[in-house]
PDB file of C-alpha atoms in Angstrom:
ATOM      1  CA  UNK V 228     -18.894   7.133  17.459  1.00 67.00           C
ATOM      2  CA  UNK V 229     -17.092   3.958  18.494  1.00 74.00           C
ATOM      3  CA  UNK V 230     -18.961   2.039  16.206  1.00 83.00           C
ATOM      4  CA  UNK V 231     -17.874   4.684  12.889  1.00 83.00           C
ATOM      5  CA  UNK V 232     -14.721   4.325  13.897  1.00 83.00           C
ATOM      6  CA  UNK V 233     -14.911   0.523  13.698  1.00 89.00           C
ATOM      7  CA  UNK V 234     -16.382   0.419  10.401  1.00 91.00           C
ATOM      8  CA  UNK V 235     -13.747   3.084   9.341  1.00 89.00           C
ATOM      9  CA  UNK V 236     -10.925   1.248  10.372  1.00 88.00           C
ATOM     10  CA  UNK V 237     -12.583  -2.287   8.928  1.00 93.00           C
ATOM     11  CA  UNK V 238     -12.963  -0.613   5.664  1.00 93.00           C
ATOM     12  CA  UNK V 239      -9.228   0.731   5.554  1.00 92.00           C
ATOM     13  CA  UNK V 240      -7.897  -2.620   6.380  1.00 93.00           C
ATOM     14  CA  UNK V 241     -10.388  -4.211   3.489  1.00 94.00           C
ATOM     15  CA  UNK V 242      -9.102  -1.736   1.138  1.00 93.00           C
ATOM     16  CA  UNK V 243      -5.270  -2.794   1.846  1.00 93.00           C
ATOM     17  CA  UNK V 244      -5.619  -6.277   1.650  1.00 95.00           C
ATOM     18  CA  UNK V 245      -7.437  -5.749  -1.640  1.00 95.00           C
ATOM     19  CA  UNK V 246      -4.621  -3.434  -2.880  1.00 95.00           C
ATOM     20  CA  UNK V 247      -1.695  -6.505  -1.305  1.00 95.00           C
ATOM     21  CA  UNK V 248      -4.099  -8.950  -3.408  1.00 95.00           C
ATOM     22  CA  UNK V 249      -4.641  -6.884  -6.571  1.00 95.00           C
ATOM     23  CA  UNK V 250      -3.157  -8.739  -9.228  1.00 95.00           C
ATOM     24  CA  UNK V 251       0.732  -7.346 -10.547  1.00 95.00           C
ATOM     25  CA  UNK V 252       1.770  -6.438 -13.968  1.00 92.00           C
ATOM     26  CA  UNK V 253       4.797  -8.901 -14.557  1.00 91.00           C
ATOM     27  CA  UNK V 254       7.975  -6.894 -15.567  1.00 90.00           C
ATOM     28  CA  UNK V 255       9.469  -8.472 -18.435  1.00 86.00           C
ATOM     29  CA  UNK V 256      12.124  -8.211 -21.202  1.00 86.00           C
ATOM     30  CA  UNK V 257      11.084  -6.257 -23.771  1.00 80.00           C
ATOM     31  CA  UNK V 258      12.588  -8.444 -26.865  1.00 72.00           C
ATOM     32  CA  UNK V 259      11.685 -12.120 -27.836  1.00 65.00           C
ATOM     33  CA  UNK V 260      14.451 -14.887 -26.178  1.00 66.00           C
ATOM     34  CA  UNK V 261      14.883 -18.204 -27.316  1.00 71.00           C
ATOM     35  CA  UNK V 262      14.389 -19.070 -23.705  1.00 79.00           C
ATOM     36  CA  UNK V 263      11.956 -21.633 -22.062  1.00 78.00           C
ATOM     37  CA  UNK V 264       9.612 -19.250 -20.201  1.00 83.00           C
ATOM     38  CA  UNK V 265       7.730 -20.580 -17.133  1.00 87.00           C
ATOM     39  CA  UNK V 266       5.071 -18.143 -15.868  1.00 90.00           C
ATOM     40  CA  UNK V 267       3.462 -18.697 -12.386  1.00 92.00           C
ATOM     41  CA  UNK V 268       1.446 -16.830  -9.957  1.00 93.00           C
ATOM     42  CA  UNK V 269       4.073 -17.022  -6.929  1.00 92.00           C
ATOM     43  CA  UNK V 270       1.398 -15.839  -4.375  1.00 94.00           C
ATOM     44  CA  UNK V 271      -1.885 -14.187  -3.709  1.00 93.00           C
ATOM     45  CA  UNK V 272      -1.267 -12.257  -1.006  1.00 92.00           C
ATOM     46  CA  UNK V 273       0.582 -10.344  -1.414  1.00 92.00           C
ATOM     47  CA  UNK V 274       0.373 -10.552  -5.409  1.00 95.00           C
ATOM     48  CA  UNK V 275       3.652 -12.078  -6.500  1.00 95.00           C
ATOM     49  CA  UNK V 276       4.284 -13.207 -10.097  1.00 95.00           C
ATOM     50  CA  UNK V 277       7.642 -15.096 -11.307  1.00 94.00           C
ATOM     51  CA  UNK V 278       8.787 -15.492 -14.403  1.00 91.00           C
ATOM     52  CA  UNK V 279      11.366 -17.867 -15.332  1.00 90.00           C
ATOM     53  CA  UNK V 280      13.187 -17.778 -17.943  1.00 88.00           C
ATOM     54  CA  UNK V 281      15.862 -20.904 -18.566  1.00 85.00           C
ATOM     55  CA  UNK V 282      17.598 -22.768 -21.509  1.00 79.00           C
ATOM     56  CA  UNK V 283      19.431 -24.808 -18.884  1.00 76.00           C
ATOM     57  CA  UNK V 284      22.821 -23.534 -18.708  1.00 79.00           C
ATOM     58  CA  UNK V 285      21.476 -19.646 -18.203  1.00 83.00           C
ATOM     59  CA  UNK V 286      19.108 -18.551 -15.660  1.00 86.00           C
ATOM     60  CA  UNK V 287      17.119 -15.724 -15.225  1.00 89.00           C
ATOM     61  CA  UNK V 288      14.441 -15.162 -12.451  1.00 91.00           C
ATOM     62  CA  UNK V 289      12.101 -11.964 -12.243  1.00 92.00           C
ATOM     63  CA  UNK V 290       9.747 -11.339  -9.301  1.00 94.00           C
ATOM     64  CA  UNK V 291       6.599  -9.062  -9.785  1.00 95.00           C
ATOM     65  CA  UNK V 292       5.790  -8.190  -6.149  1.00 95.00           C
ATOM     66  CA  UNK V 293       3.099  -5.720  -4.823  1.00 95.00           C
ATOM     67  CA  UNK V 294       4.382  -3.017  -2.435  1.00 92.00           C
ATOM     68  CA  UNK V 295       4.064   0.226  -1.179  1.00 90.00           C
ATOM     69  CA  UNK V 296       7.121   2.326  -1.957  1.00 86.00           C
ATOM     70  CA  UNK V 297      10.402   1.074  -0.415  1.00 83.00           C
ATOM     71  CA  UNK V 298      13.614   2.333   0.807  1.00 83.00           C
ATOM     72  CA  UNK V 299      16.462   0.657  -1.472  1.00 84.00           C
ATOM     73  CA  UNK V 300      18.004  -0.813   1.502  1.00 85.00           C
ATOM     74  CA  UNK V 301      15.428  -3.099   2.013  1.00 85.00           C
ATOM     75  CA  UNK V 302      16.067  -4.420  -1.217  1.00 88.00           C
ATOM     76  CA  UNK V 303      19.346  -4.790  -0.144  1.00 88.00           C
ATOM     77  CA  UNK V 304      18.156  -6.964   2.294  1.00 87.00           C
ATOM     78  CA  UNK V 305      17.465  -9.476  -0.043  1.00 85.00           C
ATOM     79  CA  UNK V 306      20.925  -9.082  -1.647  1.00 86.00           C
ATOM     80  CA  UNK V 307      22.685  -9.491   2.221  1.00 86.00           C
ATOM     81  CA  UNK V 308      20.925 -13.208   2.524  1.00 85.00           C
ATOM     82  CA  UNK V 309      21.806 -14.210  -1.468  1.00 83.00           C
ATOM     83  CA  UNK V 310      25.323 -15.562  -0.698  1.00 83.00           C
ATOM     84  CA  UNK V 311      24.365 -17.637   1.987  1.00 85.00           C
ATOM     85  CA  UNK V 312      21.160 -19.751   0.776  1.00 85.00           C
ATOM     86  CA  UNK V 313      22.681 -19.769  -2.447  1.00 83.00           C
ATOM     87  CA  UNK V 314      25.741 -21.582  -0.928  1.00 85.00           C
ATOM     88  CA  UNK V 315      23.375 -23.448   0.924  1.00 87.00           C
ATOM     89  CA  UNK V 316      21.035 -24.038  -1.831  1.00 81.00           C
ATOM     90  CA  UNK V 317      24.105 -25.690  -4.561  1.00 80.00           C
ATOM     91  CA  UNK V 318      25.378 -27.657  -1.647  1.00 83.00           C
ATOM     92  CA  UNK V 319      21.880 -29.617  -1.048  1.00 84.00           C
ATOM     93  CA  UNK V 320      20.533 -29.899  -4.216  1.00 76.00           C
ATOM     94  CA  UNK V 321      23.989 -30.862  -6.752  1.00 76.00           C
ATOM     95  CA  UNK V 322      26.186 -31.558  -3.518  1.00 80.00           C
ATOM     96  CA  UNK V 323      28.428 -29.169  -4.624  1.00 82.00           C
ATOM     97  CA  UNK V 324      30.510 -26.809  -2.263  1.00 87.00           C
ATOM     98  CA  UNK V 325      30.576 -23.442  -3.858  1.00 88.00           C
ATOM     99  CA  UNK V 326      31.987 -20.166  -2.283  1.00 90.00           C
ATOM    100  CA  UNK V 327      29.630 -17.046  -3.722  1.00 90.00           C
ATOM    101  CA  UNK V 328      31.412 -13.786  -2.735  1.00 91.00           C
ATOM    102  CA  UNK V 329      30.032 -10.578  -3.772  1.00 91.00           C
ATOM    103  CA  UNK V 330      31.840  -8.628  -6.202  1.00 92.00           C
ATOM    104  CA  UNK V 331      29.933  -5.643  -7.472  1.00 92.00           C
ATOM    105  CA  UNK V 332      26.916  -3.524  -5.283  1.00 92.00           C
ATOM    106  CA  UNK V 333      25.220  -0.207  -6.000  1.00 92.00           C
ATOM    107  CA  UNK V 334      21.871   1.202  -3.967  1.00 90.00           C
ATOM    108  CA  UNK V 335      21.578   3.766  -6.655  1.00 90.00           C
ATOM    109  CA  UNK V 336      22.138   2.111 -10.044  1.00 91.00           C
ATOM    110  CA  UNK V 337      20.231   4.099 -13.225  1.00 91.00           C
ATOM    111  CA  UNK V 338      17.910   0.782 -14.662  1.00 88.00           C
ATOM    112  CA  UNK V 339      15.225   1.037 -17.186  1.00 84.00           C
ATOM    113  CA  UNK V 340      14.282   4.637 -15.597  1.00 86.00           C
ATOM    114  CA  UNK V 341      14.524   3.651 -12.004  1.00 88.00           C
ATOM    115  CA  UNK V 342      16.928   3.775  -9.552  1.00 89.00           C
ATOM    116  CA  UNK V 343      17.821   0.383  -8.678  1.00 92.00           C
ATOM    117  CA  UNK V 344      19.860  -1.693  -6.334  1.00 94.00           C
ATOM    118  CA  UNK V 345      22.166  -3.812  -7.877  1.00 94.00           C
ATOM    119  CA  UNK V 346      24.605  -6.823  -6.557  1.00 94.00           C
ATOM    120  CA  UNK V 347      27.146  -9.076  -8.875  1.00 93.00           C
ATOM    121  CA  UNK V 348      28.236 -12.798  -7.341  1.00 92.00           C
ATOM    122  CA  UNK V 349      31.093 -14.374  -8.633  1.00 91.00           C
ATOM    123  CA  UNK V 350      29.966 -18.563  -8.195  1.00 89.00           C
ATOM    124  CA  UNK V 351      34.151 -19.439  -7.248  1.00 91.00           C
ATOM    125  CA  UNK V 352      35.268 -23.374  -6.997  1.00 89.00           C
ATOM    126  CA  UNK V 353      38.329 -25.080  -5.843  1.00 88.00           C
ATOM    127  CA  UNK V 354      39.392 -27.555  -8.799  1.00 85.00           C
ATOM    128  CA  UNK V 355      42.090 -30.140  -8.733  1.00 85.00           C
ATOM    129  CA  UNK V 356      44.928 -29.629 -11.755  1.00 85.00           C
ATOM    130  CA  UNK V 357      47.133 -32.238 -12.617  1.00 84.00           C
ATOM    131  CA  UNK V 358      47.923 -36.120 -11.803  1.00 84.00           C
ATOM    132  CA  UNK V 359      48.825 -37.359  -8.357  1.00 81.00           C
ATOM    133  CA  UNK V 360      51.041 -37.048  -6.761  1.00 82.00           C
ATOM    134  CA  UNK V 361      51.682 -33.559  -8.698  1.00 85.00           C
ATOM    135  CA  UNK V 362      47.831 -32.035  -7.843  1.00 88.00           C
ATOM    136  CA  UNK V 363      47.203 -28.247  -7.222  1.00 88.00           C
ATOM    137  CA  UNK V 364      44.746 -26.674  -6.314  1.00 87.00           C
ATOM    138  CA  UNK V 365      42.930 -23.493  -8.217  1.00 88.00           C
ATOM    139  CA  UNK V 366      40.228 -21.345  -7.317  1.00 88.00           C
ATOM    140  CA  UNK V 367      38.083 -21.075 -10.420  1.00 87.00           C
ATOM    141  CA  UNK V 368      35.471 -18.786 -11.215  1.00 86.00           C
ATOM    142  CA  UNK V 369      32.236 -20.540 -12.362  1.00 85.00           C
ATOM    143  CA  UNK V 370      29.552 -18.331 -12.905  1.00 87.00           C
ATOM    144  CA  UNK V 371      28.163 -15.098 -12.225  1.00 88.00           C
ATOM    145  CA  UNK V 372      25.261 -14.336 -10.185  1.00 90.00           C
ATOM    146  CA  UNK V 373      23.036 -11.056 -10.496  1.00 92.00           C
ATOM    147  CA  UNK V 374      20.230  -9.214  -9.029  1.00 93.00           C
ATOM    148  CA  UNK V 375      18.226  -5.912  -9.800  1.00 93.00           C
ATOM    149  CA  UNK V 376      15.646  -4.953  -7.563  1.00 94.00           C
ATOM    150  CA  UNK V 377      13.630  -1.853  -8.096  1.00 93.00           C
ATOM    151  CA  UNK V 378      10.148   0.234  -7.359  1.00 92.00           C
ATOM    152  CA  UNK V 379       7.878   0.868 -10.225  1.00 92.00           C
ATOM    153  CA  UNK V 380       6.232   3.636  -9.391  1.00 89.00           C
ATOM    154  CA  UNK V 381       4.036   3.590 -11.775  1.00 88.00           C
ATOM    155  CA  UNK V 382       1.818   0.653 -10.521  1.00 89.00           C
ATOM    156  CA  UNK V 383       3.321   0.210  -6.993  1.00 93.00           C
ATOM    157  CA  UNK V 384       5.187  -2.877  -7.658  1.00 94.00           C
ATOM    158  CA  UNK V 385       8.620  -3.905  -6.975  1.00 94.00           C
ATOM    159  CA  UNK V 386      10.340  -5.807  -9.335  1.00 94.00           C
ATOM    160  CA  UNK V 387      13.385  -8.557  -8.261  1.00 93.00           C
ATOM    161  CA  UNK V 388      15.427  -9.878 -11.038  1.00 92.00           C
ATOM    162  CA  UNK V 389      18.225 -13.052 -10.607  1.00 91.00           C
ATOM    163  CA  UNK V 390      20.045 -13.934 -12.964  1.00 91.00           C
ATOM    164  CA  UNK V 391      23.304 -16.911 -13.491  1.00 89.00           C
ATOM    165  CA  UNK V 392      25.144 -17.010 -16.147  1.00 87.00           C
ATOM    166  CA  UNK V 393      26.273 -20.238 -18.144  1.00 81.00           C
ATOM    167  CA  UNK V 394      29.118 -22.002 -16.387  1.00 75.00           C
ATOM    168  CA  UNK V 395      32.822 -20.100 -17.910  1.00 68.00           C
ATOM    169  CA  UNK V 396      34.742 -22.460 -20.118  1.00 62.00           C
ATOM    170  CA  UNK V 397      37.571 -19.978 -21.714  1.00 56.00           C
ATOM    171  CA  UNK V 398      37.149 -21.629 -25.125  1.00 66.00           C
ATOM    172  CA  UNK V 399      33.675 -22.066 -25.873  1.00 72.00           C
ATOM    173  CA  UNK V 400      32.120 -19.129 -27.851  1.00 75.00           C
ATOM    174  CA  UNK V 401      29.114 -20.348 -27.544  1.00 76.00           C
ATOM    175  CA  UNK V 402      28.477 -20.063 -24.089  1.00 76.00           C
ATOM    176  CA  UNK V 403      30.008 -16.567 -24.477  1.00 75.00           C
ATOM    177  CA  UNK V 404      27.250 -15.629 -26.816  1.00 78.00           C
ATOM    178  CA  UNK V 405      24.645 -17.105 -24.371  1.00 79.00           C
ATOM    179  CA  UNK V 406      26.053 -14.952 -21.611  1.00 79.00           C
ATOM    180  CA  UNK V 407      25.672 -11.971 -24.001  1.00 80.00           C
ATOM    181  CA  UNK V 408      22.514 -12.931 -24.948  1.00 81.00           C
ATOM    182  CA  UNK V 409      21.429 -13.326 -21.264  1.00 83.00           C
ATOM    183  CA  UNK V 410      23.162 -10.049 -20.591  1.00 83.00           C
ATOM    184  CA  UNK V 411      20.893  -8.098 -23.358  1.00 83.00           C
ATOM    185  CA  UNK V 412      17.855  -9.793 -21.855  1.00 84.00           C
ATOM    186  CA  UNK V 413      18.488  -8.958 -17.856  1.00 85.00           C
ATOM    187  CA  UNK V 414      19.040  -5.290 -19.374  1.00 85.00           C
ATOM    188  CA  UNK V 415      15.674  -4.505 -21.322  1.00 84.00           C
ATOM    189  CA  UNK V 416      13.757  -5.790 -18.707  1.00 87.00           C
ATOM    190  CA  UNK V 417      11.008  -3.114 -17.784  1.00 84.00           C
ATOM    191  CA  UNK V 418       7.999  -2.157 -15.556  1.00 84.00           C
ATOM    192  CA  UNK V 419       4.814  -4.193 -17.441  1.00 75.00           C
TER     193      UNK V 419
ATOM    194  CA  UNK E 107      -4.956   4.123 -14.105  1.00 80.00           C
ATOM    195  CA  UNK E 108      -3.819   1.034 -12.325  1.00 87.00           C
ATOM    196  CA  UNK E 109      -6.564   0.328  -9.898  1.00 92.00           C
ATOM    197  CA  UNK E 110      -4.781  -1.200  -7.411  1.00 93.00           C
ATOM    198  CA  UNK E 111      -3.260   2.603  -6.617  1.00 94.00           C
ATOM    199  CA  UNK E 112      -6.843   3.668  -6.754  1.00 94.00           C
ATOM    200  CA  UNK E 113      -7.481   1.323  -4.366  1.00 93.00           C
ATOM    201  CA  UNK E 114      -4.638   2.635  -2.147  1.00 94.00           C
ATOM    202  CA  UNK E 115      -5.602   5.788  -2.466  1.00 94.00           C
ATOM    203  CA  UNK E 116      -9.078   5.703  -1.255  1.00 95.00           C
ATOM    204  CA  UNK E 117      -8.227   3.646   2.280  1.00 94.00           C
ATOM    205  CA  UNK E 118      -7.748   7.016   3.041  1.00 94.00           C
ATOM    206  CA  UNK E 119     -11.409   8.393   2.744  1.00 94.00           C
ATOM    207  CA  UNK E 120     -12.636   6.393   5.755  1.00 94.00           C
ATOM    208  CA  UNK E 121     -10.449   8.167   8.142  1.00 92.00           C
ATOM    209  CA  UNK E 122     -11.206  11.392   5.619  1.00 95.00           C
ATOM    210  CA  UNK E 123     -14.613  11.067   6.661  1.00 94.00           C
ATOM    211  CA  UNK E 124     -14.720   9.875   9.897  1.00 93.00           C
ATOM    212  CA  UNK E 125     -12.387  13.062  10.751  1.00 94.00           C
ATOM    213  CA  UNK E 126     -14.646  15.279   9.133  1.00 95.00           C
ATOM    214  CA  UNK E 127     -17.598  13.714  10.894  1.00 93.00           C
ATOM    215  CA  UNK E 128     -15.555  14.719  14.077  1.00 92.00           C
ATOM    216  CA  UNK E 129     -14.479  17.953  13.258  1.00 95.00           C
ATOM    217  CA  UNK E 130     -18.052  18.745  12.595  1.00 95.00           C
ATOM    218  CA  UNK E 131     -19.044  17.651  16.142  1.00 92.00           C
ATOM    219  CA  UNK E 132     -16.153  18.756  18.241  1.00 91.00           C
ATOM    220  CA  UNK E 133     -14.788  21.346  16.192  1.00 92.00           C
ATOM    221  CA  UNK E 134     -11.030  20.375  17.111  1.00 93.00           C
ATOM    222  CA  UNK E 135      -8.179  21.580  15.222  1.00 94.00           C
ATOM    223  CA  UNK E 136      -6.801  17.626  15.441  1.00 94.00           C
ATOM    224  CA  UNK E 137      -9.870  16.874  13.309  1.00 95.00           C
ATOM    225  CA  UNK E 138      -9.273  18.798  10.867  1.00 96.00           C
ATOM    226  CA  UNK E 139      -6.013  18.264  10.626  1.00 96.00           C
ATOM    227  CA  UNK E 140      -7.140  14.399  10.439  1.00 95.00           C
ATOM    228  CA  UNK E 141      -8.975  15.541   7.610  1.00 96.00           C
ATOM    229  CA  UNK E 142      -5.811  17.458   5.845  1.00 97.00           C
ATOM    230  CA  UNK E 143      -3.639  14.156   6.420  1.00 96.00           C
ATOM    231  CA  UNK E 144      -6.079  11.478   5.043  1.00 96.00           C
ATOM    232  CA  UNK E 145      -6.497  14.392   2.022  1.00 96.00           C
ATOM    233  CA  UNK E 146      -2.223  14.136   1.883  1.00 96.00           C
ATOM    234  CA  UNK E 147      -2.202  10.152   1.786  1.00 95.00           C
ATOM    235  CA  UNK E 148      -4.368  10.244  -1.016  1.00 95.00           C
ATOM    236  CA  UNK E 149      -2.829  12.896  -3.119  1.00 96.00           C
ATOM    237  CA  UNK E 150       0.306  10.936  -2.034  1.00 94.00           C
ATOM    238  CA  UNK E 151      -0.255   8.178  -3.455  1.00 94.00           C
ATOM    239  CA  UNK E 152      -0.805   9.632  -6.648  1.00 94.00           C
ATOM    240  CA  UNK E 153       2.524  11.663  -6.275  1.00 94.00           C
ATOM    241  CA  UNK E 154       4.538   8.552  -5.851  1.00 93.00           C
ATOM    242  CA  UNK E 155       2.760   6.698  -8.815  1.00 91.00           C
ATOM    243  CA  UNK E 156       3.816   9.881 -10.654  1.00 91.00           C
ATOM    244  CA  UNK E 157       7.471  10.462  -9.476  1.00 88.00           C
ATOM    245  CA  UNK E 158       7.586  11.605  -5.423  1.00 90.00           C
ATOM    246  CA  UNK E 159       9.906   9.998  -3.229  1.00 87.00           C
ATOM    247  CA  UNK E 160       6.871   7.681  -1.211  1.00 86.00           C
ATOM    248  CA  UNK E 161       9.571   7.867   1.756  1.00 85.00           C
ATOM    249  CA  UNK E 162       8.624  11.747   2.215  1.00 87.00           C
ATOM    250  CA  UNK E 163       4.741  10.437   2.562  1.00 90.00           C
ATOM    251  CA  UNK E 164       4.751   9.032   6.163  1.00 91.00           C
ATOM    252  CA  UNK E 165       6.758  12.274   7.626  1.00 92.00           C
ATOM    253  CA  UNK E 166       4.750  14.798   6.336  1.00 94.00           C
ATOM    254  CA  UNK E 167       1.643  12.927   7.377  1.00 94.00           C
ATOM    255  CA  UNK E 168       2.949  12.621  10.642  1.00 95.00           C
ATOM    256  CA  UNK E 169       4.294  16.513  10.842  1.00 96.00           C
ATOM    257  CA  UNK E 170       0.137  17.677   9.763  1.00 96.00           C
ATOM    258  CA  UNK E 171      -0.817  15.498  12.615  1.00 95.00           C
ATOM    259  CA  UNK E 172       1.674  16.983  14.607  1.00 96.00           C
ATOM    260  CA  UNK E 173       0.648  20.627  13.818  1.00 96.00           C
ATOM    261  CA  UNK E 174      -3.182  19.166  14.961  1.00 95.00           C
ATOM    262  CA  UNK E 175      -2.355  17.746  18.359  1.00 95.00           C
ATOM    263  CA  UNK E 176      -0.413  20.452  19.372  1.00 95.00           C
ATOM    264  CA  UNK E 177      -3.059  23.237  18.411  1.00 95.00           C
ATOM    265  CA  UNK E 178      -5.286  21.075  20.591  1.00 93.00           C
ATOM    266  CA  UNK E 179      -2.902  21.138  23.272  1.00 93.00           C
ATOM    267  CA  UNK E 180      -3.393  25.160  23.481  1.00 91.00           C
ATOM    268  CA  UNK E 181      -6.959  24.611  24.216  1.00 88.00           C
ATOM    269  CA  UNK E 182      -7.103  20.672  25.971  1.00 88.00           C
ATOM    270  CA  UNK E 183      -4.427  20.061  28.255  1.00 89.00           C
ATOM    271  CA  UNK E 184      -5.840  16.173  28.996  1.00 92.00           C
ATOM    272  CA  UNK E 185      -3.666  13.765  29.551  1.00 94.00           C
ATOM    273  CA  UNK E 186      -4.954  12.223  26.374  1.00 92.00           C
ATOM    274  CA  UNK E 187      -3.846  14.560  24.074  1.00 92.00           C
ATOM    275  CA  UNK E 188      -0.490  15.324  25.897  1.00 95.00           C
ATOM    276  CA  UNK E 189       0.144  11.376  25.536  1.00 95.00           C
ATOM    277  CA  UNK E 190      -1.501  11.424  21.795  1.00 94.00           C
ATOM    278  CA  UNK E 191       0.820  14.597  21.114  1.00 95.00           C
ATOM    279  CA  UNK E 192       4.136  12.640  22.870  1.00 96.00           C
ATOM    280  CA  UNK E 193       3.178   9.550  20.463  1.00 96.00           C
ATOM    281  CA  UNK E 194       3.047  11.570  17.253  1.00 95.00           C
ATOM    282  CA  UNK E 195       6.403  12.828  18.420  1.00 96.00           C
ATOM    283  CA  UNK E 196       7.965  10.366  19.025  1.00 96.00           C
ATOM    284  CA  UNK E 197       7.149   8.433  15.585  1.00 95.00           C
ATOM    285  CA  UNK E 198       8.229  11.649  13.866  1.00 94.00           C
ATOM    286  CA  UNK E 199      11.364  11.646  15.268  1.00 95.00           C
ATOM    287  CA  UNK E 200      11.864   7.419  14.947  1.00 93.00           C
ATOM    288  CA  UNK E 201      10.519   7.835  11.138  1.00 90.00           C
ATOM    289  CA  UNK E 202      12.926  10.799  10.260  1.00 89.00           C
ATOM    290  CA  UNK E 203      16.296   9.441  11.639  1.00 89.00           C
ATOM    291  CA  UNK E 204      15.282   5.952  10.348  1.00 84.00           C
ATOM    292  CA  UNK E 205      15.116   7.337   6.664  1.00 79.00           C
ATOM    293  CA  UNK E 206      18.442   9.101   7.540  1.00 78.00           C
ATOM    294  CA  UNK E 207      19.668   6.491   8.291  1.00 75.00           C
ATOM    295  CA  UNK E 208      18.203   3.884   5.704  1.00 67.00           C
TER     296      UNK E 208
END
């Protein structure tokens, strides 16, 4: 009997590793963006596919992930640890000190026919106005960051979504219309 | 069908059969109830895939193996299966409260 059991128990573990390892379905927009895409298998196991999509002044970042079924607030999880490495992240790679402070959350926000978790970043700056000795100091805000994470039920996958927007400049329209274009992509993205 | 939730669904049939194999034998209501749960993971699975909350899954799997233990316990009053029945439990209670609370 103690031998069955072993081969029972071998044979469930075998079959979840194979369903961690199965390849994903990447979610992705559903229209065509003028964006540089870079597709890469993230990892194995468990099957994670990125997708990055970039024109350099716009960002957006979507994570194909195989999971069982999740509660949201393990997505938010993710969310909880954004403003931190982020911070951390600007600082050591432009050395640039940036204060990210979230501005928006939802654990139940209606996305593509899931309910997802959402959280909005405002990127803020202190910036020097004015000639010495008359300087002041202004908070601006930067950017935006996003995320979106949700389950697909369909083929037990979670998808994670990032997105930045193009740095604000109150007079340029066309980094307006690239932060409505990114907008229009981050919302038709879809399970596969 | 995508068959990596094929795949997820049949990890159950091992313990499907090896309960069945055991219920044959033994003839204990924990068996069979071992085969009803491995029976509910797999129908689960499709469930989810097809709409179900997957966090009601794990409780109700736990509740049939609840119902199993303790109809042993009217018949087998081994320290085994009081300990086995205390375990079940005690997950059932720690899994409930935890989705309350999540």
């Amino acid at each position: 009997m103690l031998g069955i059991s072993a081969i029972a128990y071998s044979s469930v573990a075998l079959m979840y590793a194979a369903f961690f390892a199965y390849p994903v379905s990447p979610a992705v927009p559903q229209s065509t963006f003028d964006f540089v895409i870079e597709d890469k298998e993230y990892s194995k196991f468990p099957s994670i596919h990125e997708t990055i999509y970039t024109n350099g002044r716009a960002l957006l970042v979507i994570a194909t992930v195989r999971t069982v079924s999740a509660p949201s607030s393990a997505y938010s999880m993710i969310f909880d640890r954004v403003e931190g490495y982020a911070e951390e992240f600007v600082a050591e790679n432009y050395g640039v000190e940036v204060d990210l402070r979230e501005e928006e959350s939802s654990a139940s926000y209606p996305f593509s026919g899931h309910s997802a978790v959402r959280s909005v970043f405002g990127v803020y700056k202190e910036v020097a106005f004015g000639i010495e000795p008359f300087v002041t100091f202004k908070e601006v805000k930067l950017a935006e960051v996003g995320g979106l994470a949700w389950f697909c039920d369909v083929d037990f996958e979670s998808v994670v979504l990032f997105y930045v927007t193009p740095v604000y400049f109150a007079d340029d329209e066309s980094l307006e219309a690239l932060s409505d274009d990114l907008g229009s992509m981050v919302g038709e993205v879809q399970c596969h | 069908m995508n068959p990596a939730i094929i795949l997820l669904a049949a990890a159950s049939i091992p313990m499907a059969a090896v309960s069945l194999y055991r219920y044959l034998e033994y003839r204990r209501p924990s068996s069979a109830a071992g085969v009803v749960g491995a029976g509910w993971s797999a129908a689960g699975v499709f469930l989810v895939s097809a709409g179900m909350p997957g966090l009601l899954l794990l409780p109700c799997l736990l509740a049939i193996l609840l119902l199993g233990s303790m109809a042993d316990l009217r018949h087998d009053r081994s320290r085994i299966v009081i300990v086995r029945t205390a375990v079940i439990v005690v997950l059932l209670v720690a899994v409930s409260a935890g989705l309350v609370v999540l």
